[in-house]
Tab-separated table of C-alpha atoms in Angstrom:
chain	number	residue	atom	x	y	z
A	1	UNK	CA	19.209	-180.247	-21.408
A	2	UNK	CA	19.463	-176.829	-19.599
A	3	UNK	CA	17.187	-174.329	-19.672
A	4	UNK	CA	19.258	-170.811	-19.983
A	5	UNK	CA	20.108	-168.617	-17.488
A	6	UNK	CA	18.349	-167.391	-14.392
A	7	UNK	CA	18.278	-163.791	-14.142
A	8	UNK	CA	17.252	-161.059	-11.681
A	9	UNK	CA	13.901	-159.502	-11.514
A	10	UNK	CA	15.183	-155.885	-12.382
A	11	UNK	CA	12.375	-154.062	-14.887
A	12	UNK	CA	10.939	-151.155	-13.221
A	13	UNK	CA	7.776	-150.612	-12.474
A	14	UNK	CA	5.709	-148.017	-14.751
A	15	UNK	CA	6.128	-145.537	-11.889
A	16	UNK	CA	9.964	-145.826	-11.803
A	17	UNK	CA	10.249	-144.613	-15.319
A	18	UNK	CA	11.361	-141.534	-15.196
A	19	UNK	CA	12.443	-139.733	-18.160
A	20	UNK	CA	16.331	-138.376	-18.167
A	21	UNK	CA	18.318	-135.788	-19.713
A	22	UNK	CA	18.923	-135.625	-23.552
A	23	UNK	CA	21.481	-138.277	-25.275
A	24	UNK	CA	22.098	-138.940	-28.390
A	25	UNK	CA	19.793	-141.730	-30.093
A	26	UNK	CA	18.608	-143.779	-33.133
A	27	UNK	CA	15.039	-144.080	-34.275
A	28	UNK	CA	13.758	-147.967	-34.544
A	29	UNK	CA	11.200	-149.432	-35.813
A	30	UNK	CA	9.188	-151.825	-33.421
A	31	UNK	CA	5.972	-154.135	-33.221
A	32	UNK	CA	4.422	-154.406	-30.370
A	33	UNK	CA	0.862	-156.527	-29.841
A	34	UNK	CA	-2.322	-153.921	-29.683
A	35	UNK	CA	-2.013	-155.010	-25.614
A	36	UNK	CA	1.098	-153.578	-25.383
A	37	UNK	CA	0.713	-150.585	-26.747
A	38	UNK	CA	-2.771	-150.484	-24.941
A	39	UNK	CA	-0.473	-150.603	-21.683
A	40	UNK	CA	2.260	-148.190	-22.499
A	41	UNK	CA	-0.506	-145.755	-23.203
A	42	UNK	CA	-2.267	-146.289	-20.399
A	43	UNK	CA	0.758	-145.941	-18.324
A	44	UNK	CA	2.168	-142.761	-20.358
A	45	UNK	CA	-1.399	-141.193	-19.789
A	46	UNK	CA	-1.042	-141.303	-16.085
A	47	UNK	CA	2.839	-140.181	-16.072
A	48	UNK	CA	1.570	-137.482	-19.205
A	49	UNK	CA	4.370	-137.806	-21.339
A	50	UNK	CA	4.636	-139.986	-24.383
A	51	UNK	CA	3.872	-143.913	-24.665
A	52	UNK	CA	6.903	-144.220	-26.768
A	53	UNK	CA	9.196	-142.287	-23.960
A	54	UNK	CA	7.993	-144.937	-21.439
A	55	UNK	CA	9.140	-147.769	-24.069
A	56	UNK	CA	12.770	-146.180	-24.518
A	57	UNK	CA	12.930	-146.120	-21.099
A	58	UNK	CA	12.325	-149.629	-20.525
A	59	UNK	CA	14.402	-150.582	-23.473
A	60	UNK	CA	17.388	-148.573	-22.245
A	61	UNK	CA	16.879	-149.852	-18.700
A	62	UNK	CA	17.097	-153.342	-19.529
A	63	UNK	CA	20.247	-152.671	-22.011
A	64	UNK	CA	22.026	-151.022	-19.335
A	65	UNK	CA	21.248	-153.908	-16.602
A	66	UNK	CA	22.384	-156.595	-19.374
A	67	UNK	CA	25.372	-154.297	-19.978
A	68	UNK	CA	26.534	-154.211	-16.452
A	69	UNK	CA	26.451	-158.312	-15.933
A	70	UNK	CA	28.743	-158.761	-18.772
């Protein structure tokens, strides 16, 4: 039985997340475990912007990369 597909290690670290100009977006609703969020936070408190900016990043990031290997 196989497993699924390998891919590439590409998710930036905290520090690469850097936010970007204005597009235009939707507003989601997400659940994340209290760990998570603990970490976002933690994360947006060094960077001083938003938890939730650091999470759209990632989550754009990751659609883009997913994107681009279709």
């Amino acid at each position: 039985m196989e497993m699924g597909q390998v891919v590439k290690d590409f998710l930036p670290s905290p520090d690469q997340l850097v936010p970007k100009g204005k597009t235009k977006t939707n507003q989601v609703t997400l659940e994340l475990t209290e760990e998570s969020v603990s970490f976002f936070k933690a994360q947006a408190d060094r960077k001083q912007i938003p938890y939730e900016k650091i999470i759209e990043l990632l989550v754009e990031k990751y659609a883009h990369e997913c994107i681009s290997d279709a």
